[in-house]
Amino acid sequence: MNIAQAIIEALQSLASNKLRSALTILGIVIGVGAVIAMLAVGSGAQQAITGSISGIGTNLLFVFQGNFTEDVRNPKPLTLGDVSAIRDVFLAPSVANAAPVIQGDREVSFSGEQIRSTIYGITPDYLVVRNYHLIEGEPINESHLLERASVALIGPEVADKLFGAREGVVGSTIRIEGQPFRVIGVLEPKGGGAFGSQDNVVLVPFDTAQNRLIRRSRDRVDVIFVSATSPETVRSAADEISQILRERHRTAIGADDFTVFTQDDFIATANTITSVLTIFLGGIAGISLLVGGIGIMNIMLVSVTERTREIGLRKALGARRRDILIQFLTESSLLSLIGGIIGIGLGWLIAFIVGRIAAANNTLLTPVVGVDAILLATLFSTAVGLFFGIYPANRAANLEPVEALRYE
Amino acid sequence: MNDYVIEAYDLTKIYKMGSVEVRALAGVSFKVRRGEVVSIMGPSGSGKSTLMNLIGCLDQPTSGRYILDGEEVSKLKDDQLAEIRNRKVGFVFQSFNLLPRATALANVELPLRYAGVSKGRAERARRALELVGLAERIHHRPNELSGGQQQRVAIARALVNEPAILLADEPTGNLDSKSGKEIMELILTLNRERGTTIIIVTHDPRIAEQTQRVIRLMDGLIVEGGA
Ligand SMILES: Nc1ncnc2c1ncn2[C@@H]1O[C@H](COP(=O)(O)OP(=O)(O)O)[C@@H](O)[C@H]1O
Ligand SMILES: [Mg+2]
């Protein structure tokens, strides 16, 4: 018997028990659909996060207090002195600029509207280092710092929520923790980020924040944003910064009490997290595919029992072991293949809907149904059908013709 | 070529049911000539079906030698037996055993498919159906045919590979007497016109009368007609 005939015959046999076949296929449809959707959402999340990290700027480095991987006793805080040292051209030739930041989440309100935003106390360098541009208004300058002026640059999301507009808001007075601040400019959107929205921010002069909003002791800095002279010098800039801080914090021996992150580090960390997430989601989806496979096995076993006489007859007419094996394996593979194909469609649909929901919620998550995921799902589901079909098919093929013909 | 299609020497078949042994055949020897029509008779449980299974290579004897169409089959493996059944044996069962979903034509084509025939297959199946008088019914499914017609399809299926022997285990057992008679006539005509060797198991003495020889079984032994 050739394959085309085996397929036609298997289709006829599956068609003769439509409801049963459909339900068995449904198990695979759900399994494959779940796998496809989960992988799509996972890789969509990965791309969104990678994209938003890349949006930060390729030259950028971050310096945090403390060590994320090892315990250090009495970590020294980062200070403005550290910032000056990092800006020293001779100590750190690969560093172009460094900006100290203190930050905290605070209530921001304007005529009854109230939201929670991240407040950054910044110096004018921050806008340069982060490559921020303004939709309107003017940046924070040195005299704002000296005067501890009550001025603020607001992110586009803040503008949207408080004013319902991104333009024509300069000159308005917003309140941060109840204190009045004059809006002097609106930031261009940077998009949603891995660490909360980069657009839901309010930037105020460093000294103002230090004194009135975030309250840090004199020299204290939360994060130092550093730009390297070029994307190629990011690594050496990181080394130079580490060197300087080890000396200043006297941690030449032992673990560092600070952490230097580059954009690549962020991407690598984020990728690890999203990969784990994708594998986890895919794994759970895979379990449902497995359950679908067991459904196939179950139905094929029933089918073999029901058709014992038919198998006996076929053997009497000259069917070899292999012929019977192929007949039943074709049926189980077809069940899973059909289920797989419909499941790919379903997964695609789910991914699409998830993307739409994400878009409606202003999240930059576009699920990606990759060719590799489709191939994987098709191969995997057919393999499931084959694997779970082997036992029933073998059972059929091993039936003794006489016994099978006597079966009632 | 050998004169005998079937040579059986001292065939035994013992079924083990747990610790109990059932001796279905207790040493059976006989020969059947090419072109002969033989009937096998005997009371229920005497071993007729068991003997037919051995003759048709559906089962292997516990001991003894069996030569079918010049080929020693007692030592063959399962798949080789399947091939022998396909090429040399045509079965007609009491309960027809047609595939319910397939048309008459597809049912008759089945042995050809397992033989690997693809060219002219439908044509050969159609001719076999013509031979049994069902030229008009080739696209009918079994449930659209009468019992007698279904058994004709089964006979066409048994003949389509042009086997050395045709085995019929109580072929008229499920039919009313009129269609039973017609089926017997058809079988005997096939023997007369095509020289097909035929072995029929039957309870009906009137059917046995029409055959050239009657082999009588009793408790797994041949008591008459073994020659
Ligand atoms: N598969 C089997 N397992 C056990 N006993 C069997 C089997 N087939 C037949 N027998 C026994 O062998 C004897 C002969 O059976 P069978 O050949 O079917 O007789 P008949 O066809 O003449 O009625 C009976 O006693 C029957 O119970
Ligand atoms: Mg019997």
PDB file of N, CA, C and O in Angstrom, chain A residues 27 30-32 34-35 279-294 380 384 388:
ATOM      1  N   GLY A  27      -8.061  18.414  21.367  1.00  0.00           N
ATOM      2  CA  GLY A  27      -7.010  18.339  22.391  1.00  0.00           C
ATOM      3  C   GLY A  27      -5.683  18.837  21.854  1.00  0.00           C
ATOM      4  O   GLY A  27      -4.960  19.580  22.520  1.00  0.00           O
ATOM      5  N   ILE A  30      -5.743  22.726  21.095  1.00  0.00           N
ATOM      6  CA  ILE A  30      -5.515  23.547  22.285  1.00  0.00           C
ATOM      7  C   ILE A  30      -4.038  23.514  22.676  1.00  0.00           C
ATOM      8  O   ILE A  30      -3.432  24.550  22.951  1.00  0.00           O
ATOM      9  N   GLY A  31      -3.461  22.317  22.643  1.00  0.00           N
ATOM     10  CA  GLY A  31      -2.047  22.197  23.012  1.00  0.00           C
ATOM     11  C   GLY A  31      -1.152  23.022  22.104  1.00  0.00           C
ATOM     12  O   GLY A  31      -0.348  23.829  22.565  1.00  0.00           O
ATOM     13  N   VAL A  32      -1.302  22.824  20.792  1.00  0.00           N
ATOM     14  CA  VAL A  32      -0.445  23.534  19.847  1.00  0.00           C
ATOM     15  C   VAL A  32      -0.735  25.037  19.889  1.00  0.00           C
ATOM     16  O   VAL A  32       0.183  25.858  19.891  1.00  0.00           O
ATOM     17  N   ALA A  34      -1.770  26.781  22.376  1.00  0.00           N
ATOM     18  CA  ALA A  34      -1.168  27.342  23.586  1.00  0.00           C
ATOM     19  C   ALA A  34       0.340  27.509  23.409  1.00  0.00           C
ATOM     20  O   ALA A  34       0.902  28.547  23.751  1.00  0.00           O
ATOM     21  N   VAL A  35       0.975  26.487  22.840  1.00  0.00           N
ATOM     22  CA  VAL A  35       2.430  26.577  22.647  1.00  0.00           C
ATOM     23  C   VAL A  35       2.770  27.762  21.746  1.00  0.00           C
ATOM     24  O   VAL A  35       3.617  28.594  22.073  1.00  0.00           O
ATOM     25  N   ILE A 279      10.280  29.858  28.319  1.00  0.00           N
ATOM     26  CA  ILE A 279      10.389  28.411  28.500  1.00  0.00           C
ATOM     27  C   ILE A 279       9.313  27.925  29.469  1.00  0.00           C
ATOM     28  O   ILE A 279       8.666  26.906  29.248  1.00  0.00           O
ATOM     29  N   PHE A 280       9.116  28.698  30.502  1.00  0.00           N
ATOM     30  CA  PHE A 280       8.107  28.346  31.506  1.00  0.00           C
ATOM     31  C   PHE A 280       6.710  28.301  30.888  1.00  0.00           C
ATOM     32  O   PHE A 280       5.994  27.310  31.002  1.00  0.00           O
ATOM     33  N   LEU A 281       6.369  29.391  30.175  1.00  0.00           N
ATOM     34  CA  LEU A 281       5.056  29.442  29.533  1.00  0.00           C
ATOM     35  C   LEU A 281       4.926  28.335  28.495  1.00  0.00           C
ATOM     36  O   LEU A 281       3.926  27.626  28.434  1.00  0.00           O
ATOM     37  N   GLY A 282       5.974  28.189  27.674  1.00  0.00           N
ATOM     38  CA  GLY A 282       5.961  27.150  26.639  1.00  0.00           C
ATOM     39  C   GLY A 282       5.842  25.769  27.265  1.00  0.00           C
ATOM     40  O   GLY A 282       5.167  24.892  26.731  1.00  0.00           O
ATOM     41  N   GLY A 283       6.509  25.595  28.409  1.00  0.00           N
ATOM     42  CA  GLY A 283       6.466  24.302  29.088  1.00  0.00           C
ATOM     43  C   GLY A 283       5.059  23.968  29.551  1.00  0.00           C
ATOM     44  O   GLY A 283       4.577  22.851  29.349  1.00  0.00           O
ATOM     45  N   ILE A 284       4.407  24.964  30.122  1.00  0.00           N
ATOM     46  CA  ILE A 284       3.032  24.732  30.576  1.00  0.00           C
ATOM     47  C   ILE A 284       2.144  24.397  29.380  1.00  0.00           C
ATOM     48  O   ILE A 284       1.356  23.446  29.407  1.00  0.00           O
ATOM     49  N   ALA A 285       2.345  25.171  28.305  1.00  0.00           N
ATOM     50  CA  ALA A 285       1.579  24.889  27.091  1.00  0.00           C
ATOM     51  C   ALA A 285       1.907  23.501  26.573  1.00  0.00           C
ATOM     52  O   ALA A 285       1.039  22.772  26.108  1.00  0.00           O
ATOM     53  N   GLY A 286       3.193  23.137  26.681  1.00  0.00           N
ATOM     54  CA  GLY A 286       3.624  21.814  26.212  1.00  0.00           C
ATOM     55  C   GLY A 286       2.902  20.703  26.950  1.00  0.00           C
ATOM     56  O   GLY A 286       2.585  19.668  26.370  1.00  0.00           O
ATOM     57  N   ILE A 287       2.630  20.936  28.223  1.00  0.00           N
ATOM     58  CA  ILE A 287       1.925  19.912  28.999  1.00  0.00           C
ATOM     59  C   ILE A 287       0.541  19.670  28.405  1.00  0.00           C
ATOM     60  O   ILE A 287       0.088  18.535  28.283  1.00  0.00           O
ATOM     61  N   SER A 288      -0.118  20.754  27.971  1.00  0.00           N
ATOM     62  CA  SER A 288      -1.452  20.550  27.400  1.00  0.00           C
ATOM     63  C   SER A 288      -1.354  19.791  26.076  1.00  0.00           C
ATOM     64  O   SER A 288      -2.241  19.024  25.719  1.00  0.00           O
ATOM     65  N   LEU A 289      -0.233  19.999  25.362  1.00  0.00           N
ATOM     66  CA  LEU A 289      -0.019  19.227  24.132  1.00  0.00           C
ATOM     67  C   LEU A 289       0.154  17.744  24.473  1.00  0.00           C
ATOM     68  O   LEU A 289      -0.349  16.859  23.780  1.00  0.00           O
ATOM     69  N   LEU A 290       0.864  17.511  25.561  1.00  0.00           N
ATOM     70  CA  LEU A 290       1.078  16.140  26.021  1.00  0.00           C
ATOM     71  C   LEU A 290      -0.263  15.477  26.349  1.00  0.00           C
ATOM     72  O   LEU A 290      -0.521  14.330  25.982  1.00  0.00           O
ATOM     73  N   VAL A 291      -1.114  16.251  27.031  1.00  0.00           N
ATOM     74  CA  VAL A 291      -2.435  15.727  27.383  1.00  0.00           C
ATOM     75  C   VAL A 291      -3.213  15.401  26.102  1.00  0.00           C
ATOM     76  O   VAL A 291      -3.865  14.366  26.008  1.00  0.00           O
ATOM     77  N   GLY A 292      -3.090  16.296  25.105  1.00  0.00           N
ATOM     78  CA  GLY A 292      -3.715  16.021  23.803  1.00  0.00           C
ATOM     79  C   GLY A 292      -3.201  14.719  23.212  1.00  0.00           C
ATOM     80  O   GLY A 292      -3.965  13.937  22.651  1.00  0.00           O
ATOM     81  N   GLY A 293      -1.895  14.490  23.354  1.00  0.00           N
ATOM     82  CA  GLY A 293      -1.286  13.256  22.840  1.00  0.00           C
ATOM     83  C   GLY A 293      -1.856  12.030  23.529  1.00  0.00           C
ATOM     84  O   GLY A 293      -2.157  11.016  22.894  1.00  0.00           O
ATOM     85  N   ILE A 294      -2.043  12.145  24.829  1.00  0.00           N
ATOM     86  CA  ILE A 294      -2.619  11.014  25.569  1.00  0.00           C
ATOM     87  C   ILE A 294      -4.046  10.764  25.081  1.00  0.00           C
ATOM     88  O   ILE A 294      -4.481   9.614  24.964  1.00  0.00           O
ATOM     89  N   PHE A 380       6.443  18.894  16.372  1.00  0.00           N
ATOM     90  CA  PHE A 380       6.202  18.369  17.709  1.00  0.00           C
ATOM     91  C   PHE A 380       4.848  17.660  17.777  1.00  0.00           C
ATOM     92  O   PHE A 380       4.734  16.576  18.327  1.00  0.00           O
ATOM     93  N   VAL A 384       4.105  13.873  18.463  1.00  0.00           N
ATOM     94  CA  VAL A 384       3.209  13.445  19.536  1.00  0.00           C
ATOM     95  C   VAL A 384       2.250  12.373  19.018  1.00  0.00           C
ATOM     96  O   VAL A 384       2.059  11.331  19.635  1.00  0.00           O
ATOM     97  N   PHE A 388       2.409   8.684  20.464  1.00  0.00           N
ATOM     98  CA  PHE A 388       1.289   8.106  21.187  1.00  0.00           C
ATOM     99  C   PHE A 388       0.497   7.130  20.333  1.00  0.00           C
ATOM    100  O   PHE A 388      -0.356   6.417  20.828  1.00  0.00           O
TER     101      PHE A 388
END
